């Protein structure tokens, strides 16, 4: 029997990656990366406003043409491959990354009139120009719709759909008015691939809509008009043009249009899956299932879990995204995370290197830190250098290092930062299990787990659990391809369920980090102190007695050093 | 009229400095520095024990011979000088730095039998081998003699006399038993200069005895026998050979012996003042008086104040040394301090430089930090990298930096450490004034105030007070010379009182740092937060709500950045 392949398109912050994946075993046959031509490393920025981060939608079109056609060419080097063996396409993107479009899906950015309007571009996930609007939405939500807020961890983010649309309305009313609607690129790209010319025909992704666009079936989808009207009447108009239903990735967006198919070197009519965000399809590409937490660890960290819809999951305080179907059909998708992770270690190296060559310093710190025993430095850090996404949901928290002495060395501080990330991760896991979602297994993906064995060992020791690594280094792209294989279905040589697809197409690496019992014992003690400091600075109205913290760190240090 | 001169001998950690000072105006005519030949930079250390720091007493004798004779030679280059114009000698030393001696003042270290015994050497102030004994003395003191503990800020230090003697008794009983008594080098050196051969003839310094040897008139001088007996019977024997009275620096130890006079190039019979510790005579050299705080800022910081004995000063909680006569006759001497100061900034530069050339980095950080506004970094640090001497009196406290973000730069952290030192200094000053000792003026001396204008400006802004600098860069040596001029008396061309001597011989520099009102306003707000964190981690049983701290630092940062 001939092999079957699926295409995954992974739209990242600076580039899009196309992969061609063997449907039988999930192995990558070929890939091609296309860096976005616009802006600085793909991001349009502004000298006047550090918060601004936009993208040009033309890059997405050029991106799918080039990356897929090149990946196909590369695949053709393999004699067993021919393009007609490709059975489906899936897409993941960053998000929330919305843009204003016409009813026929034309981005305003494509029109001459708006060529110079930064507001007509895609508002990239990390665009924080809407921070005031986010605060406004949060305040109103807490007063008027507390049940909305319960679903998003109590705070609306400046990175999300409504804050961005509202900010556009405030700063560039013309763009807002001319737009028929706003679309996440996770919806726009699949629709364009299918040649859809009417936005009302688009199946929008539930992964993108809830919680970032406050979509939930409990209140009939997107937020109610009274709420949006209290923010601005014009938002009500936008709401009326949004659909009442969003779809999970079991759904096919449509069939690949002939126009693009020929440019990409693919057969026309291929099924295209509804889009989803990268972290969520990264969960799929890592083989997420009930009881498994997928940790996508890069500059920040995104945790993905699923829990059967039949289990009636309660809201989990501080866990920002619990959305039915956002990861897998038939499951709540649970999304949590840490606002900075690799970024923290990068910051520290940057800070001490003062512009010097960082690479050898990273390596040296990693090696020296690996020689330390848990507790040996007497240091304790808080991993809040970019705020806290879960479970405190508070951007206005900052990082800390305590336990410093005149002997504290750079590699000791470096290690304390890795430990802080692990402690922060454990706080999240503990909160989730506390609310009835069991975590029996942790699979790590993203860049850092492959780069830092020390980090993974610290995680294993802090959690007292085995740390596994996803087999694939490109789990989001793999997850996208899996969605392509599922919308193709078994008749086409794909799969009918995600469970079946993941069973064949995902796996874990042979590298496994086992917890070391004596390390776990020490870390349990330090974690208790982390939790005390975490709550003291992070929980409003908390009364804390922190006097014992420094003493206990010194006790542990003395014990470890003399043992 | 012929000019008159006094000799000051300043025994530091690595070297002794002799100065020849013009009695009329305090100007230095000449000086000579003699580095101690023994050990590493004058300190005998041990590979097996980082806590050990000893000195060889021969270095003190070689030191006064060489340094004074060379200073005299240098002075002879001035035609107006001849050695017979020298009228007196004063001595300051480190402390508590005791050693075991025979009844005739011979150090055991001079005897062949003990040549290899580290315990027979001088136990330098920074020798911490006695940390367990210090804890033992503290525990017993709190139980048995709480009024002793009140006078020393509630904790006995491993740096002090009784802890060291007790540790010697435990680890080298032979040395302890062979010694007739233990002497501070502040007592031994003046006595040797005067040729005293019977320890019972030595006038011991009240500056050295109280509080470091728990000397206080309230309980008849050195600690009572029941207390010492509860520690070890052998300490009772040591106590019985100590005098019942100690003396202030108005007192003459004796007359310079002919033997040493000829070797030093001085007239025999010169009056030699009772010795004192360096920080205390540094206070004198800076012109300490009622209402003036002298801050001696070097690797650590020592604060010296005086308050008239007639004012009946209460114990000041957390202020470790309030001793009648320890600084000036007729006044309580008040000693407070910070366990690390310049050491903290040195540590940070060391930590980030990882063995690179530190000097240009120091300069760059200082320059960049000077460009920051108060509050601009959003950072707050605790200056406890070497514990807290005043007002918490707790070595088991550690340093902290909070408010860190992914944008925190090295010069911002550096500045936050300078600010932490200033906040720590303000806590001390506030505590002292709270107990009725007013501080109308602050005079800074030591190395750092001359090296870091930024530091002095931060102090001025944090205190909201003018910061003055001592005229002399060698205030301890100057103070020693002043004591020489006072024991010589007015008949010999000196002075009869310290007030009179200081009026003529000390002064302040033209460089004055004035507080900038808007900076003080910001620092007042940050100091409040410092105090909250200080108390939360430093005061036992304190319940604190620290949630607002990070928020308020961010508020201040936002305000400052947009103003």
PDB file of N, CA and C in Angstrom, chain A residues 127-181:
ATOM      1  N   UNK A 127       1.314  42.045  20.916  1.00  0.00           N
ATOM      2  CA  UNK A 127       1.012  43.476  20.854  1.00  0.00           C
ATOM      3  C   UNK A 127       0.287  43.866  22.162  1.00  0.00           C
ATOM      4  N   UNK A 128       0.922  44.792  22.907  1.00  0.00           N
ATOM      5  CA  UNK A 128       0.325  45.184  24.205  1.00  0.00           C
ATOM      6  C   UNK A 128      -0.196  46.616  24.204  1.00  0.00           C
ATOM      7  N   UNK A 129      -0.483  47.144  22.995  1.00  0.00           N
ATOM      8  CA  UNK A 129      -0.985  48.525  22.941  1.00  0.00           C
ATOM      9  C   UNK A 129      -2.336  48.668  23.649  1.00  0.00           C
ATOM     10  N   UNK A 130      -3.023  47.560  23.838  1.00  0.00           N
ATOM     11  CA  UNK A 130      -4.394  47.619  24.374  1.00  0.00           C
ATOM     12  C   UNK A 130      -4.445  47.409  25.879  1.00  0.00           C
ATOM     13  N   UNK A 131      -3.360  47.742  26.578  1.00  0.00           N
ATOM     14  CA  UNK A 131      -3.349  47.389  28.014  1.00  0.00           C
ATOM     15  C   UNK A 131      -4.406  48.146  28.807  1.00  0.00           C
ATOM     16  N   UNK A 132      -4.695  49.380  28.378  1.00  0.00           N
ATOM     17  CA  UNK A 132      -5.736  50.114  29.122  1.00  0.00           C
ATOM     18  C   UNK A 132      -7.117  49.506  28.879  1.00  0.00           C
ATOM     19  N   UNK A 133      -7.338  49.100  27.637  1.00  0.00           N
ATOM     20  CA  UNK A 133      -8.630  48.475  27.318  1.00  0.00           C
ATOM     21  C   UNK A 133      -8.789  47.143  28.059  1.00  0.00           C
ATOM     22  N   UNK A 134      -7.681  46.430  28.224  1.00  0.00           N
ATOM     23  CA  UNK A 134      -7.749  45.156  28.951  1.00  0.00           C
ATOM     24  C   UNK A 134      -8.189  45.387  30.394  1.00  0.00           C
ATOM     25  N   UNK A 135      -7.628  46.435  30.994  1.00  0.00           N
ATOM     26  CA  UNK A 135      -8.000  46.769  32.369  1.00  0.00           C
ATOM     27  C   UNK A 135      -9.487  47.135  32.430  1.00  0.00           C
ATOM     28  N   UNK A 136      -9.916  47.895  31.430  1.00  0.00           N
ATOM     29  CA  UNK A 136     -11.328  48.324  31.370  1.00  0.00           C
ATOM     30  C   UNK A 136     -12.256  47.107  31.244  1.00  0.00           C
ATOM     31  N   UNK A 137     -11.890  46.193  30.377  1.00  0.00           N
ATOM     32  CA  UNK A 137     -12.721  44.993  30.178  1.00  0.00           C
ATOM     33  C   UNK A 137     -12.756  44.160  31.452  1.00  0.00           C
ATOM     34  N   UNK A 138     -11.599  44.052  32.104  1.00  0.00           N
ATOM     35  CA  UNK A 138     -11.524  43.274  33.345  1.00  0.00           C
ATOM     36  C   UNK A 138     -12.425  43.884  34.416  1.00  0.00           C
ATOM     37  N   UNK A 139     -12.304  45.192  34.568  1.00  0.00           N
ATOM     38  CA  UNK A 139     -13.106  45.879  35.596  1.00  0.00           C
ATOM     39  C   UNK A 139     -14.593  45.693  35.348  1.00  0.00           C
ATOM     40  N   UNK A 140     -14.986  45.931  34.099  1.00  0.00           N
ATOM     41  CA  UNK A 140     -16.398  45.787  33.760  1.00  0.00           C
ATOM     42  C   UNK A 140     -16.857  44.345  33.944  1.00  0.00           C
ATOM     43  N   UNK A 141     -16.026  43.430  33.494  1.00  0.00           N
ATOM     44  CA  UNK A 141     -16.361  42.005  33.596  1.00  0.00           C
ATOM     45  C   UNK A 141     -16.585  41.587  35.042  1.00  0.00           C
ATOM     46  N   UNK A 142     -15.710  42.047  35.925  1.00  0.00           N
ATOM     47  CA  UNK A 142     -15.824  41.637  37.325  1.00  0.00           C
ATOM     48  C   UNK A 142     -17.123  42.164  37.942  1.00  0.00           C
ATOM     49  N   UNK A 143     -17.514  43.358  37.463  1.00  0.00           N
ATOM     50  CA  UNK A 143     -18.722  43.973  37.995  1.00  0.00           C
ATOM     51  C   UNK A 143     -19.966  43.356  37.366  1.00  0.00           C
ATOM     52  N   UNK A 144     -19.925  43.231  36.048  1.00  0.00           N
ATOM     53  CA  UNK A 144     -21.146  42.961  35.291  1.00  0.00           C
ATOM     54  C   UNK A 144     -21.315  41.487  34.950  1.00  0.00           C
ATOM     55  N   UNK A 145     -20.215  40.809  34.681  1.00  0.00           N
ATOM     56  CA  UNK A 145     -20.283  39.408  34.241  1.00  0.00           C
ATOM     57  C   UNK A 145     -19.210  38.576  34.931  1.00  0.00           C
ATOM     58  N   UNK A 146     -19.336  38.439  36.248  1.00  0.00           N
ATOM     59  CA  UNK A 146     -18.283  37.687  36.948  1.00  0.00           C
ATOM     60  C   UNK A 146     -18.110  36.267  36.400  1.00  0.00           C
ATOM     61  N   UNK A 147     -19.197  35.686  35.853  1.00  0.00           N
ATOM     62  CA  UNK A 147     -19.061  34.316  35.330  1.00  0.00           C
ATOM     63  C   UNK A 147     -18.193  34.287  34.074  1.00  0.00           C
ATOM     64  N   UNK A 148     -18.138  35.393  33.318  1.00  0.00           N
ATOM     65  CA  UNK A 148     -17.175  35.458  32.205  1.00  0.00           C
ATOM     66  C   UNK A 148     -15.760  35.360  32.768  1.00  0.00           C
ATOM     67  N   UNK A 149     -15.566  36.149  33.817  1.00  0.00           N
ATOM     68  CA  UNK A 149     -14.212  36.269  34.377  1.00  0.00           C
ATOM     69  C   UNK A 149     -13.733  34.949  34.983  1.00  0.00           C
ATOM     70  N   UNK A 150     -14.692  34.214  35.567  1.00  0.00           N
ATOM     71  CA  UNK A 150     -14.320  32.912  36.135  1.00  0.00           C
ATOM     72  C   UNK A 150     -13.689  31.985  35.092  1.00  0.00           C
ATOM     73  N   UNK A 151     -14.122  32.140  33.863  1.00  0.00           N
ATOM     74  CA  UNK A 151     -13.622  31.244  32.806  1.00  0.00           C
ATOM     75  C   UNK A 151     -12.253  31.652  32.284  1.00  0.00           C
ATOM     76  N   UNK A 152     -11.845  32.867  32.614  1.00  0.00           N
ATOM     77  CA  UNK A 152     -10.549  33.313  32.062  1.00  0.00           C
ATOM     78  C   UNK A 152      -9.556  33.664  33.165  1.00  0.00           C
ATOM     79  N   UNK A 153      -9.745  33.070  34.331  1.00  0.00           N
ATOM     80  CA  UNK A 153      -8.785  33.321  35.408  1.00  0.00           C
ATOM     81  C   UNK A 153      -8.876  34.718  35.969  1.00  0.00           C
ATOM     82  N   UNK A 154     -10.023  35.358  35.804  1.00  0.00           N
ATOM     83  CA  UNK A 154     -10.364  36.642  36.455  1.00  0.00           C
ATOM     84  C   UNK A 154      -9.806  37.891  35.790  1.00  0.00           C
ATOM     85  N   UNK A 155      -8.958  37.745  34.801  1.00  0.00           N
ATOM     86  CA  UNK A 155      -8.401  38.952  34.172  1.00  0.00           C
ATOM     87  C   UNK A 155      -8.365  38.804  32.659  1.00  0.00           C
ATOM     88  N   UNK A 156      -8.807  39.850  31.980  1.00  0.00           N
ATOM     89  CA  UNK A 156      -8.715  39.881  30.531  1.00  0.00           C
ATOM     90  C   UNK A 156      -7.359  40.460  30.149  1.00  0.00           C
ATOM     91  N   UNK A 157      -6.778  39.902  29.097  1.00  0.00           N
ATOM     92  CA  UNK A 157      -5.410  40.293  28.737  1.00  0.00           C
ATOM     93  C   UNK A 157      -5.383  41.282  27.579  1.00  0.00           C
ATOM     94  N   UNK A 158      -4.349  42.127  27.598  1.00  0.00           N
ATOM     95  CA  UNK A 158      -4.159  43.062  26.486  1.00  0.00           C
ATOM     96  C   UNK A 158      -3.775  42.328  25.210  1.00  0.00           C
ATOM     97  N   UNK A 159      -3.451  41.059  25.329  1.00  0.00           N
ATOM     98  CA  UNK A 159      -3.086  40.280  24.140  1.00  0.00           C
ATOM     99  C   UNK A 159      -4.318  39.760  23.386  1.00  0.00           C
ATOM    100  N   UNK A 160      -5.512  39.991  23.896  1.00  0.00           N
ATOM    101  CA  UNK A 160      -6.661  39.279  23.378  1.00  0.00           C
ATOM    102  C   UNK A 160      -7.583  40.125  22.492  1.00  0.00           C
ATOM    103  N   UNK A 161      -8.389  39.408  21.742  1.00  0.00           N
ATOM    104  CA  UNK A 161      -9.273  39.903  20.704  1.00  0.00           C
ATOM    105  C   UNK A 161     -10.012  41.211  21.032  1.00  0.00           C
ATOM    106  N   UNK A 162     -10.800  41.202  22.106  1.00  0.00           N
ATOM    107  CA  UNK A 162     -11.690  42.348  22.348  1.00  0.00           C
ATOM    108  C   UNK A 162     -10.917  43.595  22.752  1.00  0.00           C
ATOM    109  N   UNK A 163      -9.827  43.387  23.502  1.00  0.00           N
ATOM    110  CA  UNK A 163      -9.020  44.550  23.895  1.00  0.00           C
ATOM    111  C   UNK A 163      -8.435  45.202  22.648  1.00  0.00           C
ATOM    112  N   UNK A 164      -8.017  44.375  21.712  1.00  0.00           N
ATOM    113  CA  UNK A 164      -7.399  44.897  20.497  1.00  0.00           C
ATOM    114  C   UNK A 164      -8.413  45.619  19.611  1.00  0.00           C
ATOM    115  N   UNK A 165      -9.573  44.992  19.427  1.00  0.00           N
ATOM    116  CA  UNK A 165     -10.606  45.641  18.613  1.00  0.00           C
ATOM    117  C   UNK A 165     -11.028  46.971  19.240  1.00  0.00           C
ATOM    118  N   UNK A 166     -11.173  46.955  20.554  1.00  0.00           N
ATOM    119  CA  UNK A 166     -11.602  48.181  21.248  1.00  0.00           C
ATOM    120  C   UNK A 166     -10.539  49.276  21.144  1.00  0.00           C
ATOM    121  N   UNK A 167      -9.295  48.875  21.244  1.00  0.00           N
ATOM    122  CA  UNK A 167      -8.220  49.871  21.122  1.00  0.00           C
ATOM    123  C   UNK A 167      -8.200  50.476  19.717  1.00  0.00           C
ATOM    124  N   UNK A 168      -8.427  49.643  18.714  1.00  0.00           N
ATOM    125  CA  UNK A 168      -8.478  50.141  17.334  1.00  0.00           C
ATOM    126  C   UNK A 168      -9.597  51.174  17.191  1.00  0.00           C
ATOM    127  N   UNK A 169     -10.727  50.830  17.752  1.00  0.00           N
ATOM    128  CA  UNK A 169     -11.885  51.733  17.735  1.00  0.00           C
ATOM    129  C   UNK A 169     -11.538  53.089  18.357  1.00  0.00           C
ATOM    130  N   UNK A 170     -10.716  53.053  19.376  1.00  0.00           N
ATOM    131  CA  UNK A 170     -10.334  54.281  20.074  1.00  0.00           C
ATOM    132  C   UNK A 170      -9.295  55.099  19.305  1.00  0.00           C
ATOM    133  N   UNK A 171      -8.366  54.394  18.659  1.00  0.00           N
ATOM    134  CA  UNK A 171      -7.249  55.135  18.053  1.00  0.00           C
ATOM    135  C   UNK A 171      -7.371  55.299  16.535  1.00  0.00           C
ATOM    136  N   UNK A 172      -8.187  54.457  15.901  1.00  0.00           N
ATOM    137  CA  UNK A 172      -8.334  54.576  14.443  1.00  0.00           C
ATOM    138  C   UNK A 172      -9.740  54.120  14.056  1.00  0.00           C
ATOM    139  N   UNK A 173     -10.665  55.017  14.305  1.00  0.00           N
ATOM    140  CA  UNK A 173     -12.081  54.676  14.122  1.00  0.00           C
ATOM    141  C   UNK A 173     -12.379  54.314  12.670  1.00  0.00           C
ATOM    142  N   UNK A 174     -11.670  54.949  11.758  1.00  0.00           N
ATOM    143  CA  UNK A 174     -11.942  54.688  10.342  1.00  0.00           C
ATOM    144  C   UNK A 174     -11.674  53.231   9.996  1.00  0.00           C
ATOM    145  N   UNK A 175     -10.541  52.717  10.440  1.00  0.00           N
ATOM    146  CA  UNK A 175     -10.230  51.304  10.191  1.00  0.00           C
ATOM    147  C   UNK A 175     -11.308  50.420  10.803  1.00  0.00           C
ATOM    148  N   UNK A 176     -11.667  50.732  12.052  1.00  0.00           N
ATOM    149  CA  UNK A 176     -12.669  49.910  12.722  1.00  0.00           C
ATOM    150  C   UNK A 176     -13.989  49.915  11.943  1.00  0.00           C
ATOM    151  N   UNK A 177     -14.377  51.098  11.529  1.00  0.00           N
ATOM    152  CA  UNK A 177     -15.671  51.239  10.839  1.00  0.00           C
ATOM    153  C   UNK A 177     -15.676  50.548   9.481  1.00  0.00           C
ATOM    154  N   UNK A 178     -14.573  50.661   8.755  1.00  0.00           N
ATOM    155  CA  UNK A 178     -14.512  50.070   7.414  1.00  0.00           C
ATOM    156  C   UNK A 178     -14.500  48.544   7.465  1.00  0.00           C
ATOM    157  N   UNK A 179     -13.976  48.004   8.560  1.00  0.00           N
ATOM    158  CA  UNK A 179     -13.909  46.536   8.663  1.00  0.00           C
ATOM    159  C   UNK A 179     -15.316  45.978   8.850  1.00  0.00           C
ATOM    160  N   UNK A 180     -15.604  44.903   8.111  1.00  0.00           N
ATOM    161  CA  UNK A 180     -16.884  44.225   8.335  1.00  0.00           C
ATOM    162  C   UNK A 180     -16.807  43.448   9.640  1.00  0.00           C
ATOM    163  N   UNK A 181     -15.646  42.819   9.854  1.00  0.00           N
ATOM    164  CA  UNK A 181     -15.459  42.046  11.078  1.00  0.00           C
ATOM    165  C   UNK A 181     -13.968  41.950  11.365  1.00  0.00           C
TER     166      UNK A 181
END
